Amino acid sequence: MTFDRSLKIAPSILSADFADFGREIRAIEDQGADWVHVDVMDGHFVPNLTFGPPAVKAFRKHVTTVMDVHLMISPVDAYIDAYAEAGADMLTAHVEAGPHIHRTLQAIRAVGMKAGVALNPGTPAEAVTDLLDVADMVLVMTVNPGFGGQKFLDMTAKIARVRDMIGDREVHIQVDGGVDPTTAPLVVAAGADVLVAGSAVFRGGSVDAAHVYGENMRAIRAAVQG
Ligand code: DX5
Ligand code: ZN
């Protein structure tokens, strides 16, 4: 993975057909996805349950771009090796997942992945102040994590603070939750470069009507580019 701040769209396969992940991943990549966002939930840190390392490893065979794994689990450290083995390129842990996020980020990098750190809506930007030299990405949540299709929460002031704090470090800012053609320009103007979108990408499409995924992603890019 090389670093740049160009706009990247990372469709969340939480909104895909769960019986057809291989074809869904190929469809979004064919239609222009930059990264593939994989939401891992444990039914404990968040009130929903998705997939674990064997499923993520199976997704890997279909991903030719970047496999971006968002862990909504606690604890994290015991599973880092399993997600490295599963083939994650970026592994993101929540600052709230505890107990030692700095150690967690170091451990993610130590096994060859990029390390992301996520902030829930209720957590201030300052929680990452002392993590920016051990992180490759800050994920600012614009919904409380757990489900797709929730209403966007305006975290633009937080995104702008994180952007200032990052300075010239090579650290991405990702935004996740309620991103669509209306909200994407706001978060990009505030400093985000990686946009996760589930419902706004998959809405109205299917593997047999994948051009809709492409149209949905182009609508987000067009809105951002004005
Ligand atoms: C929420 C997940 C998101 C979710 C986004 O907990 O982290 O990635 O899939 O879904 P939308 O884009 O529908 O809000
Ligand atoms: Zn996510």
XYZ file of C-alpha atoms and ligand atoms in Angstrom:
241
model
C 0.000 0.000 0.000
C 1.417 3.355 -0.999
C 0.204 6.486 0.757
C -1.733 9.301 -0.838
C -4.607 11.556 0.143
C -6.691 11.080 -2.987
C -10.348 10.197 -2.442
C -10.912 6.484 -1.860
C -14.255 4.702 -1.646
C -14.398 1.626 0.557
C -17.756 -0.144 0.201
C -18.763 -1.995 3.351
C -19.724 -5.569 2.537
C -22.023 -5.443 5.563
C -24.560 -4.277 2.960
C -23.745 -7.097 0.497
C -25.622 -10.365 -0.024
C -24.227 -12.561 2.774
C -24.768 -15.689 0.682
C -22.613 -14.391 -2.170
C -19.589 -12.519 -0.818
C -17.169 -13.627 -3.533
C -19.240 -12.276 -6.383
C -20.209 -9.175 -4.405
C -16.547 -8.299 -3.764
C -15.665 -8.813 -7.414
C -18.654 -6.699 -8.452
C -17.743 -3.679 -6.308
C -14.096 -3.855 -7.406
C -15.080 -4.123 -11.075
C -17.265 -1.089 -10.548
C -14.465 1.044 -9.120
C -14.133 0.406 -5.383
C -10.718 1.481 -4.093
C -10.756 -0.613 -0.904
C -13.041 -3.330 0.450
C -14.271 -2.600 3.996
C -14.994 -5.617 6.201
C -16.943 -5.005 9.440
C -16.097 -7.510 12.159
C -18.503 -7.428 15.120
C -18.481 -9.562 18.237
C -21.925 -9.099 19.820
C -20.179 -7.644 22.875
C -18.350 -4.447 21.907
C -21.282 -3.756 19.583
C -24.790 -5.259 19.669
C -24.388 -7.217 16.439
C -22.382 -10.200 15.247
C -20.830 -10.692 11.803
C -17.816 -12.753 10.789
C -14.507 -13.977 12.167
C -11.065 -14.817 10.756
C -12.035 -17.868 8.619
C -14.673 -15.846 6.762
C -12.296 -12.909 6.322
C -9.663 -15.293 4.958
C -12.210 -16.555 2.428
C -12.985 -12.960 1.355
C -9.277 -12.364 0.758
C -9.249 -14.669 -2.258
C -11.594 -12.268 -4.037
C -10.016 -8.949 -3.009
C -7.509 -7.498 -5.465
C -7.452 -3.964 -4.011
C -7.011 -3.365 -0.269
C -8.730 -5.458 2.384
C -9.642 -2.999 5.137
C -10.809 -4.813 8.274
C -12.690 -2.783 10.902
C -12.703 -4.619 14.201
C -15.636 -3.826 16.454
C -14.496 -6.352 19.020
C -13.083 -6.289 22.518
C -10.517 -7.440 23.415
C -8.486 -7.159 20.199
C -4.944 -8.347 20.870
C -5.667 -12.064 20.978
C -7.026 -11.922 17.409
C -4.367 -9.809 15.672
C -2.373 -12.779 14.382
C -5.525 -14.422 13.042
C -6.422 -11.341 10.969
C -2.854 -11.058 9.685
C -3.072 -14.696 8.655
C -6.466 -13.991 7.065
C -4.767 -11.408 4.847
C -5.941 -8.030 6.135
C -3.962 -5.108 4.692
C -5.351 -2.565 7.165
C -6.562 -3.624 10.616
C -8.474 -1.047 12.634
C -9.134 -1.286 16.364
C -11.306 1.024 18.449
C -9.653 3.275 20.992
C -12.534 2.328 23.302
C -11.867 -1.428 22.986
C -9.030 -1.295 25.517
C -7.087 -2.015 27.467
C -3.903 -0.690 25.777
C -4.570 0.750 22.336
C -0.960 1.898 21.836
C 0.267 -1.665 22.346
C -2.469 -2.952 20.042
C -1.402 -0.643 17.207
C 2.236 -1.629 17.649
C 1.252 -5.289 17.586
C -0.755 -4.837 14.370
C 2.233 -3.242 12.640
C 4.618 -5.829 14.037
C 2.902 -8.559 12.033
C 3.017 -6.564 8.804
C -0.378 -4.853 8.592
C -1.235 -1.175 8.524
C -2.800 -0.062 11.803
C -5.997 1.955 12.091
C -7.493 3.484 15.214
C -11.222 4.195 15.404
C -13.123 6.792 17.432
C -16.759 6.323 18.377
C -18.989 9.400 18.076
C -18.757 9.987 21.832
C -14.959 9.907 21.935
C -13.047 13.157 21.380
C -10.367 13.646 18.723
C -7.810 14.121 21.491
C -7.976 10.406 22.301
C -5.601 9.817 19.350
C -3.125 12.587 20.257
C -0.458 10.163 21.437
C -1.204 7.480 18.836
C -0.451 9.290 15.596
C 3.094 7.959 15.329
C 1.924 4.359 15.669
C -1.130 4.608 13.381
C -1.595 4.586 9.617
C -5.242 5.663 9.730
C -7.730 7.338 12.060
C -11.321 6.183 11.560
C -13.873 8.765 12.674
C -17.227 7.030 13.159
C -20.235 9.052 12.043
C -22.702 6.539 13.512
C -22.545 4.478 16.677
C -21.076 1.224 15.367
C -23.072 -1.955 14.973
C -25.392 -1.567 12.020
C -25.513 -0.295 8.473
C -28.111 2.164 7.309
C -28.031 4.535 10.289
C -28.384 8.294 10.148
C -25.173 10.308 9.675
C -23.950 12.150 12.769
C -22.110 15.363 11.976
C -18.544 14.848 13.193
C -16.962 17.362 10.803
C -15.436 19.434 13.610
C -13.788 16.285 14.990
C -12.495 15.289 11.554
C -10.972 18.743 11.120
C -9.282 18.509 14.537
C -7.838 15.099 13.660
C -6.630 16.474 10.318
C -4.815 19.314 12.107
C -3.274 16.925 14.605
C -1.987 14.634 11.832
C -0.069 17.461 10.145
C 2.263 16.008 7.518
C 2.284 12.472 8.887
C 1.230 9.774 6.426
C -2.008 8.960 8.240
C -5.323 8.471 6.427
C -8.612 9.770 7.786
C -11.487 7.375 7.199
C -15.136 8.148 7.837
C -17.709 5.400 8.365
C -21.472 5.636 8.797
C -24.180 7.324 6.783
C -21.815 8.422 4.005
C -23.731 9.247 0.818
C -23.626 11.954 -1.889
C -25.049 14.494 0.576
C -22.688 13.864 3.487
C -19.499 12.861 1.608
C -18.585 16.444 0.562
C -18.809 17.596 4.193
C -16.412 14.983 5.534
C -13.952 15.342 2.644
C -13.903 19.128 3.110
C -13.079 18.504 6.768
C -10.101 16.298 5.846
C -11.264 12.721 5.211
C -9.713 10.767 2.342
C -11.238 7.275 2.763
C -15.028 7.028 2.658
C -16.724 3.866 3.857
C -20.217 3.447 2.434
C -22.509 0.480 2.802
C -26.099 1.306 1.951
C -25.180 4.186 -0.358
C -23.116 1.820 -2.569
C -25.246 -1.340 -2.514
C -28.651 0.396 -2.634
C -30.686 -0.651 -5.669
C -28.025 -2.980 -7.074
C -27.076 -6.654 -6.993
C -24.383 -8.873 -8.489
C -26.624 -9.144 -11.528
C -27.141 -5.388 -11.678
C -23.640 -4.373 -10.598
C -23.653 -1.262 -12.774
C -25.838 0.270 -10.033
C -22.928 -0.104 -7.585
C -20.800 1.801 -10.091
C -23.403 4.520 -10.495
C -23.724 4.843 -6.723
C -19.950 5.199 -6.288
C -19.717 7.698 -9.142
C -22.502 9.737 -7.500
C -20.437 9.969 -4.300
C -17.264 10.945 -6.203
C -19.146 13.494 -8.300
C -20.695 15.069 -5.205
C -17.253 15.412 -3.602
C -15.646 16.804 -6.715
C -18.514 19.279 -7.080
C -21.199 0.368 11.172
C -20.140 -0.125 10.216
C -20.210 0.505 8.893
C -21.499 0.316 8.161
C -21.737 1.526 7.327
O -20.978 -0.148 12.428
O -18.850 0.094 10.745
O -19.096 0.158 8.083
O -21.536 -0.817 7.354
O -22.990 1.412 6.754
P -23.743 2.637 6.106
O -22.867 3.192 5.029
O -24.981 1.994 5.579
O -24.012 3.628 7.197
Zn -17.023 -0.126 9.397
